[in-house]
JSON list of C-alpha atoms in Angstrom, two decimals:
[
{"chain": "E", "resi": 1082, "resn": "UNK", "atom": "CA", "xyz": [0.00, 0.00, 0.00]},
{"chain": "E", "resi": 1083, "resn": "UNK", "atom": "CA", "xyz": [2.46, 2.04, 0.65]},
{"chain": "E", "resi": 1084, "resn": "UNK", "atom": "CA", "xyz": [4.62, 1.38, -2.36]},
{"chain": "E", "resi": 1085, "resn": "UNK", "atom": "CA", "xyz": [1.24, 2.63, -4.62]},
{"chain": "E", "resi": 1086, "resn": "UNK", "atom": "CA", "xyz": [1.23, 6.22, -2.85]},
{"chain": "E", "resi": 1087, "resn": "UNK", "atom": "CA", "xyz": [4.80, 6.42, -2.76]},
{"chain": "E", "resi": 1088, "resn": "UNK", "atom": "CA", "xyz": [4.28, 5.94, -6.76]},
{"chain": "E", "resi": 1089, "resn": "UNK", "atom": "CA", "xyz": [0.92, 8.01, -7.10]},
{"chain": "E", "resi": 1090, "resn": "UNK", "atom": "CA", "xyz": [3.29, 11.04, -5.19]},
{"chain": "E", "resi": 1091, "resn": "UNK", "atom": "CA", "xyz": [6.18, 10.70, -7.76]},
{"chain": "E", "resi": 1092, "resn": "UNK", "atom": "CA", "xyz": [4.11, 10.73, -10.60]},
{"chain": "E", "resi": 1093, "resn": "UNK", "atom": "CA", "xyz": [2.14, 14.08, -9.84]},
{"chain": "E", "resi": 1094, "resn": "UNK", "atom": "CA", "xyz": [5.42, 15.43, -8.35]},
{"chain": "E", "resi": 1095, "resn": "UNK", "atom": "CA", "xyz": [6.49, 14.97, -11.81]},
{"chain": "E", "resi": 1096, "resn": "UNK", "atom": "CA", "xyz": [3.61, 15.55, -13.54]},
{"chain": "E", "resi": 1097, "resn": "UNK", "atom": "CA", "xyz": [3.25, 19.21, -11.86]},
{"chain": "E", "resi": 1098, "resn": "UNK", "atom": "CA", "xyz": [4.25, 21.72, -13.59]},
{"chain": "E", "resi": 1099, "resn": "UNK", "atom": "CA", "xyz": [6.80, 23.22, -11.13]},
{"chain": "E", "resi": 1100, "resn": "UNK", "atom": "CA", "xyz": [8.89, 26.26, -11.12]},
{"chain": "E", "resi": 1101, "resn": "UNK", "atom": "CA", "xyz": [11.70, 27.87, -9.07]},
{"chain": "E", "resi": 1102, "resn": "UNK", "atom": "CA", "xyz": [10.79, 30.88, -7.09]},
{"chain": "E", "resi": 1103, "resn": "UNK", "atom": "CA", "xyz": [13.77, 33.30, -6.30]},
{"chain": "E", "resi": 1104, "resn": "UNK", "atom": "CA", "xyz": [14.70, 31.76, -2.95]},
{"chain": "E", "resi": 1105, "resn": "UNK", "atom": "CA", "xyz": [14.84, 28.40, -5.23]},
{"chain": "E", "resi": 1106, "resn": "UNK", "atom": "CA", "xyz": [11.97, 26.73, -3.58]},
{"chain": "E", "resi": 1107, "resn": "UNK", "atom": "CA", "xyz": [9.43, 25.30, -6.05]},
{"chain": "E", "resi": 1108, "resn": "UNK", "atom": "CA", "xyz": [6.31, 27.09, -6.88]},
{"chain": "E", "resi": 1109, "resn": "UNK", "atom": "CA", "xyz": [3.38, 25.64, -9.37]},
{"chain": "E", "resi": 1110, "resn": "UNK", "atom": "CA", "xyz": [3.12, 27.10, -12.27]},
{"chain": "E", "resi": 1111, "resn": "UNK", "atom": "CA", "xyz": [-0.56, 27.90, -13.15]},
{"chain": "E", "resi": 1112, "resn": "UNK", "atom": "CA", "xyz": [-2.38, 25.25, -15.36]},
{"chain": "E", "resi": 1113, "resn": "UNK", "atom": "CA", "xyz": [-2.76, 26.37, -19.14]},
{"chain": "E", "resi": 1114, "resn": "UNK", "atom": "CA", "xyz": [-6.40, 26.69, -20.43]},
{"chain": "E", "resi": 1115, "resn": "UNK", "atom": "CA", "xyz": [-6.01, 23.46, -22.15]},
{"chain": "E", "resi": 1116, "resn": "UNK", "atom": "CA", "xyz": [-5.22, 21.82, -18.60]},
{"chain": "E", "resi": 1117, "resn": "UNK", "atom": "CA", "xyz": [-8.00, 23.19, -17.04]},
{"chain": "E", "resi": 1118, "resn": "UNK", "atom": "CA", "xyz": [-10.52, 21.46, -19.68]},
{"chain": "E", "resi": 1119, "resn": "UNK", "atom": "CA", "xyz": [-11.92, 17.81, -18.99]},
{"chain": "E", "resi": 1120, "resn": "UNK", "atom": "CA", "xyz": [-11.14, 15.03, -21.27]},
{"chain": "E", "resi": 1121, "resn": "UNK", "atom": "CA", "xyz": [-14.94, 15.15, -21.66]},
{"chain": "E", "resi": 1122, "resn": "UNK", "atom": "CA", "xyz": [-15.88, 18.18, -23.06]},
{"chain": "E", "resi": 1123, "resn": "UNK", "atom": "CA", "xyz": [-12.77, 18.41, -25.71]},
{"chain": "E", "resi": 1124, "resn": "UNK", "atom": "CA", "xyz": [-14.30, 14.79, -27.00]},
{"chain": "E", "resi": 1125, "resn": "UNK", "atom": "CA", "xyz": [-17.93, 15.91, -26.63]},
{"chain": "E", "resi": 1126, "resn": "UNK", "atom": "CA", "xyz": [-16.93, 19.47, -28.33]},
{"chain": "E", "resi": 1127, "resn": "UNK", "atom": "CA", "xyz": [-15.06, 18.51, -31.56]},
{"chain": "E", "resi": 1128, "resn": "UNK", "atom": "CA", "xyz": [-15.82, 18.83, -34.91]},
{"chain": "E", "resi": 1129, "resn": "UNK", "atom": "CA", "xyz": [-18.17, 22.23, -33.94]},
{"chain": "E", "resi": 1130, "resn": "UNK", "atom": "CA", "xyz": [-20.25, 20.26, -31.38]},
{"chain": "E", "resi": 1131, "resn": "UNK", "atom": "CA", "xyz": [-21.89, 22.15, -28.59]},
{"chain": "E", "resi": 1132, "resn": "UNK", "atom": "CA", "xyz": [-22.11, 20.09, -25.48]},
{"chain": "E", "resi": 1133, "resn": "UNK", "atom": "CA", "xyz": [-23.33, 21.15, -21.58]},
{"chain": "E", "resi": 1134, "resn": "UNK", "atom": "CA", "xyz": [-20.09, 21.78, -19.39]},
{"chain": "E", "resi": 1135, "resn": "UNK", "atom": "CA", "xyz": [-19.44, 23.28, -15.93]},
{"chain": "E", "resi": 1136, "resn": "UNK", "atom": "CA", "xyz": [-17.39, 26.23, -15.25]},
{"chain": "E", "resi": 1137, "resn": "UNK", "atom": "CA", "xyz": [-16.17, 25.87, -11.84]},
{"chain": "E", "resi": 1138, "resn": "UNK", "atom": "CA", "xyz": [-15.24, 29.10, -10.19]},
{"chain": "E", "resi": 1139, "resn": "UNK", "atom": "CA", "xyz": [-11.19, 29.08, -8.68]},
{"chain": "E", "resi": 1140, "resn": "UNK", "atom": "CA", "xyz": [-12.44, 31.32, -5.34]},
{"chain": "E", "resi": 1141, "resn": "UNK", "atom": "CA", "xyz": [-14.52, 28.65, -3.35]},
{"chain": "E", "resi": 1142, "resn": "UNK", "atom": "CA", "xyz": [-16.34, 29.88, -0.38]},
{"chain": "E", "resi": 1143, "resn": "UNK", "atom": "CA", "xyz": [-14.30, 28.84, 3.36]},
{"chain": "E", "resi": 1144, "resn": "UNK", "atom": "CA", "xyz": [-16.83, 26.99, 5.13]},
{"chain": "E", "resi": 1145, "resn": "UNK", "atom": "CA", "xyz": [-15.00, 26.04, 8.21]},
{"chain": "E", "resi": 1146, "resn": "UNK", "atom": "CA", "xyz": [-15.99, 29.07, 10.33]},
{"chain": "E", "resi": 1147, "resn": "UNK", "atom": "CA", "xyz": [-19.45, 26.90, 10.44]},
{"chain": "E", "resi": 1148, "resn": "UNK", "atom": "CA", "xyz": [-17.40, 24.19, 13.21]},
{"chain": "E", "resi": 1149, "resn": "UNK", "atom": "CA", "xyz": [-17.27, 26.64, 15.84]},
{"chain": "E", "resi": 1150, "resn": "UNK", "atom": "CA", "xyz": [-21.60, 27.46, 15.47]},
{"chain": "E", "resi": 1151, "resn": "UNK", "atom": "CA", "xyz": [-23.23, 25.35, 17.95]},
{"chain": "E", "resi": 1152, "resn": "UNK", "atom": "CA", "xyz": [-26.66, 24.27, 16.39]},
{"chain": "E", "resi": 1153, "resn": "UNK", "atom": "CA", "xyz": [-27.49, 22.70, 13.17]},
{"chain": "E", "resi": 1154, "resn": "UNK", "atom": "CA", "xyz": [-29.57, 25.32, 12.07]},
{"chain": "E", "resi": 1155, "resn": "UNK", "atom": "CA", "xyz": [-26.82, 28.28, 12.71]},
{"chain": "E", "resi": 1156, "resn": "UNK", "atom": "CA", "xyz": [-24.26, 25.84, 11.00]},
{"chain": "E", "resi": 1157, "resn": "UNK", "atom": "CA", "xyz": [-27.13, 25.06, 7.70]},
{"chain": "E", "resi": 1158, "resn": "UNK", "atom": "CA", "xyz": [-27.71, 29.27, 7.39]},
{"chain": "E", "resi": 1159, "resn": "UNK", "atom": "CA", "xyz": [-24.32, 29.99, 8.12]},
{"chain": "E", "resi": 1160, "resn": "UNK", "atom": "CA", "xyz": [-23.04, 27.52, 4.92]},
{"chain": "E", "resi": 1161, "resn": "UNK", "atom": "CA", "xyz": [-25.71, 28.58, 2.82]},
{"chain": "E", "resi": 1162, "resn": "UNK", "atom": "CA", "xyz": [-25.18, 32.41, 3.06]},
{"chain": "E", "resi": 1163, "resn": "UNK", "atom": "CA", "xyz": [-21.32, 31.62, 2.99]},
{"chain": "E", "resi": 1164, "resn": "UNK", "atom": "CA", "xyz": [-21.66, 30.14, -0.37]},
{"chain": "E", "resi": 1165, "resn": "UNK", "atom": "CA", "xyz": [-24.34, 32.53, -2.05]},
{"chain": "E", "resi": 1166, "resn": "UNK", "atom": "CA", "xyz": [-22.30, 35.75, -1.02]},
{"chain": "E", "resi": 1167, "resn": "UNK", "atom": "CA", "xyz": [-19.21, 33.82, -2.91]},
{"chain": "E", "resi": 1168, "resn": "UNK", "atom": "CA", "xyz": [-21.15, 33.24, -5.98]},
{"chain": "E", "resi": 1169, "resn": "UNK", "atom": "CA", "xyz": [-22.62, 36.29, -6.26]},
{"chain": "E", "resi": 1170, "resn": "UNK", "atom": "CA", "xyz": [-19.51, 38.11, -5.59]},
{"chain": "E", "resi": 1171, "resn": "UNK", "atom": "CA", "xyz": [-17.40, 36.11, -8.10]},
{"chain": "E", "resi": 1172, "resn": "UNK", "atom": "CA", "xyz": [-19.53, 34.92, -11.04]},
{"chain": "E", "resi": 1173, "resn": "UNK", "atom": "CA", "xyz": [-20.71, 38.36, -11.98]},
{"chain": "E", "resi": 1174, "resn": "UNK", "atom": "CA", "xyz": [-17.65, 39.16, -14.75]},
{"chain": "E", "resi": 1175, "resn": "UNK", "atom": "CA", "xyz": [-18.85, 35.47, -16.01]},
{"chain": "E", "resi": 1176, "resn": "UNK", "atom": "CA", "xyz": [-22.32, 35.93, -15.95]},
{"chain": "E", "resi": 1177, "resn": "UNK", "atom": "CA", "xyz": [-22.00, 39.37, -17.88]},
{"chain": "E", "resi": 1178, "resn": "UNK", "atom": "CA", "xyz": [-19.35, 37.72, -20.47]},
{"chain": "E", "resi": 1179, "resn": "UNK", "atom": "CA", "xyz": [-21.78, 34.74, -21.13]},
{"chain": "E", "resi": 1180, "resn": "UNK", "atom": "CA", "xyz": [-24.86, 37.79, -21.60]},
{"chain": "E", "resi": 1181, "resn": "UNK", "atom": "CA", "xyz": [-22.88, 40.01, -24.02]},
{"chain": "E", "resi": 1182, "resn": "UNK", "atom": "CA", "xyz": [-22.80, 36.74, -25.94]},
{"chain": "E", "resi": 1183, "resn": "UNK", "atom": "CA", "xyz": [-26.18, 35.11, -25.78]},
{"chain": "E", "resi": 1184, "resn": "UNK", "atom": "CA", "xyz": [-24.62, 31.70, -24.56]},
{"chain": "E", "resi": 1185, "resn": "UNK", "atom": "CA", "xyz": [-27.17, 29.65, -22.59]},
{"chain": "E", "resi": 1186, "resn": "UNK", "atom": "CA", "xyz": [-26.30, 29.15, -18.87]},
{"chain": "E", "resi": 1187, "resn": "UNK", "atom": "CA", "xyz": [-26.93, 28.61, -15.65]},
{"chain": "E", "resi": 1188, "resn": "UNK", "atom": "CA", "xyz": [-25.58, 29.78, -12.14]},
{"chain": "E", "resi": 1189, "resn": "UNK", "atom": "CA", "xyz": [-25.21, 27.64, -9.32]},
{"chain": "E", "resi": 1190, "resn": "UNK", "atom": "CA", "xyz": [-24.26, 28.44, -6.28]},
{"chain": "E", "resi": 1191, "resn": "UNK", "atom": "CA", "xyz": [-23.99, 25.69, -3.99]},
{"chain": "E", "resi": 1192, "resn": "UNK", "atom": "CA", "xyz": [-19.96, 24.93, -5.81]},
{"chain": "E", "resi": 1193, "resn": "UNK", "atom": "CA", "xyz": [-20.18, 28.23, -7.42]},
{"chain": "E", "resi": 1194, "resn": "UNK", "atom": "CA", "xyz": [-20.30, 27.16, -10.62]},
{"chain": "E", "resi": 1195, "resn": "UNK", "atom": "CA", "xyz": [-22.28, 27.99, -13.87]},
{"chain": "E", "resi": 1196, "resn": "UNK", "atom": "CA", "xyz": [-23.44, 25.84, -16.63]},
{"chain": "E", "resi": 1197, "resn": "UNK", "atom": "CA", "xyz": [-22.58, 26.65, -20.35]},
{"chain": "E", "resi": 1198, "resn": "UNK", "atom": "CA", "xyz": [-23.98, 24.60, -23.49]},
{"chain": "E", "resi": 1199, "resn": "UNK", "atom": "CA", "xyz": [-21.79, 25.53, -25.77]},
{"chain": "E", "resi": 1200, "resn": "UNK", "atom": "CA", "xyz": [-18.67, 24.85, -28.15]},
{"chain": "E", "resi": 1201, "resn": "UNK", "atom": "CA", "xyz": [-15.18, 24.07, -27.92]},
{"chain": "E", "resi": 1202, "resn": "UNK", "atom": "CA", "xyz": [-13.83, 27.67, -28.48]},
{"chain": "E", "resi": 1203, "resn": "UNK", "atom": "CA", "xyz": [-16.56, 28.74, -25.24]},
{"chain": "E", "resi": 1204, "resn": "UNK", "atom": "CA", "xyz": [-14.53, 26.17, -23.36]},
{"chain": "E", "resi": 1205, "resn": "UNK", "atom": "CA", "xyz": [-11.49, 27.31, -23.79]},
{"chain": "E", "resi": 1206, "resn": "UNK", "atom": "CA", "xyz": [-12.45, 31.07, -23.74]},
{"chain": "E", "resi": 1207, "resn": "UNK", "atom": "CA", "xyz": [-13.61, 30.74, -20.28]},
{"chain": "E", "resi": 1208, "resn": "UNK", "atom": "CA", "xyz": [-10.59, 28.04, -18.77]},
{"chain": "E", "resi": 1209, "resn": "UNK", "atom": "CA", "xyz": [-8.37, 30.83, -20.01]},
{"chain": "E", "resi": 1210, "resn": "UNK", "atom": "CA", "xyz": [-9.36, 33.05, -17.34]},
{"chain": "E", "resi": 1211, "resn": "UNK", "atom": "CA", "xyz": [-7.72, 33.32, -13.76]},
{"chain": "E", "resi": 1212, "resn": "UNK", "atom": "CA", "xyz": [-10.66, 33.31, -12.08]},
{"chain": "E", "resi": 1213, "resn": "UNK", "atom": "CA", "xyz": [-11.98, 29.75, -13.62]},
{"chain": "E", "resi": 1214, "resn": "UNK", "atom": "CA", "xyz": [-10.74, 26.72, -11.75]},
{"chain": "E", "resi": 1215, "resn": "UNK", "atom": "CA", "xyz": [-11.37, 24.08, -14.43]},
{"chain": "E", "resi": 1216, "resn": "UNK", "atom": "CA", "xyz": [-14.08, 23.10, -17.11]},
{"chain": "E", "resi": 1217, "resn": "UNK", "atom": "CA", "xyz": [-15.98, 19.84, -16.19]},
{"chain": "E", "resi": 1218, "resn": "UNK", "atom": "CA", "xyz": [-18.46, 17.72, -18.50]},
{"chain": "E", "resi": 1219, "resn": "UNK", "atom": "CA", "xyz": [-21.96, 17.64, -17.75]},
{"chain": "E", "resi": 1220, "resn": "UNK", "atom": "CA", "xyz": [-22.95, 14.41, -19.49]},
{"chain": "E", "resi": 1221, "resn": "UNK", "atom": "CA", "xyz": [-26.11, 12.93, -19.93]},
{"chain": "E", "resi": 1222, "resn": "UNK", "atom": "CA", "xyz": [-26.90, 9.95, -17.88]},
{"chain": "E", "resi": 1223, "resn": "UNK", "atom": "CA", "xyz": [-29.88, 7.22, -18.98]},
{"chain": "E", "resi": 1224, "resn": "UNK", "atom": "CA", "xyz": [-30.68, 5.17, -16.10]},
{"chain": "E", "resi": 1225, "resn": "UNK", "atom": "CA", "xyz": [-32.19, 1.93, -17.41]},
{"chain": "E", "resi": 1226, "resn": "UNK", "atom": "CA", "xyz": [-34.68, 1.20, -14.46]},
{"chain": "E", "resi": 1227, "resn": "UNK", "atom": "CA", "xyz": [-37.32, -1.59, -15.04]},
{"chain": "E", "resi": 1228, "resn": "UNK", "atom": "CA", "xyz": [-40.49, -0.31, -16.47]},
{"chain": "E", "resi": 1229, "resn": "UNK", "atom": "CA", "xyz": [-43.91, -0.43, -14.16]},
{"chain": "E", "resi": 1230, "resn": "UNK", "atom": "CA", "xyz": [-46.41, -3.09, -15.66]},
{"chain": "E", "resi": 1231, "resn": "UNK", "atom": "CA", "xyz": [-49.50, -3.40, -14.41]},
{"chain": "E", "resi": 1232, "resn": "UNK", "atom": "CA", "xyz": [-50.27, -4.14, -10.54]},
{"chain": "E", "resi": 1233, "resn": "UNK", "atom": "CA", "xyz": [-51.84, -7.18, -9.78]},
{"chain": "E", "resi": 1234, "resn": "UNK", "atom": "CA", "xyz": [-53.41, -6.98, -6.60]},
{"chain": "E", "resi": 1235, "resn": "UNK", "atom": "CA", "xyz": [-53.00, -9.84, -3.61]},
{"chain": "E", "resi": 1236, "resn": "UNK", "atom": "CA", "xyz": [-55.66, -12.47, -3.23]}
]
């Protein structure tokens, strides 16, 4: 076991982009726009193709003032106000962007995030910017549950 996170370390060690500050300690470089992009949306976006994807926001709202709060229901308002305020403080310059262009969307702000349908080049416009954490795919899921017949009813 711990041979396998010994490995899984090494690999993103090397894997990271990495840089040298001026003391010479190592400092991450920022991912490129094309890093930030699932594997998902770049197959589901090719050839022109508009697909669904989520643009998750890089500032993420600090929830662990909410420990200290004593009841559930000061700990439930507390979270939920935390994370509003942080989406409606930092999706704005989004929101406005995706406006100006008449590109469907939606904001959510429970992992201040917004969903875009739209194409590759939308993708890549908005993983470009600092204040976009990454681009995830919002794939459809059919769930093949069996089908209701008719209801018999007990002797």
């Amino acid at each position: 076991m711990f041979f396998v996170a010994a490995v899984a370390a090494a690999i993103g060690a090397i894997a990271s982009p990495r840089v040298a500050n001026q003391q010479g300690a190592a400092v991450s470089s920022p991912p490129s726009a094309a890093q930030k992009i699932a594997p998902w949306v770049t197959e589901h976006t090719a050839n022109g193709q508009q697909a669904e994807f989520l643009v998750v926001l890089a500032d993420q709202a600090d929830l662990s003032p909410a420990a200290a709060l004593n009841t559930k229901a000061e700990k439930g308002r507390f979270v939920h106000d935390a994370l509003w305020n942080k989406a409606q403080t930092t999706q704005g310059p989004i929101l406005q962007w995706l406006r100006e262009r008449g590109i469907e969307h939606s904001s959510f702000y429970i992992v201040n995030a917004i969903l875009v349908k739209g194409s590759r080049e939308i993708a890549e416009a908005l993983a470009s910017r600092p204040d976009v954490a990454r681009v995830e795919g919002n794939p459809h899921i059919h769930n093949a549950l069996p089908q209701l017949g008719a209801v018999t009813q007990a002797p």
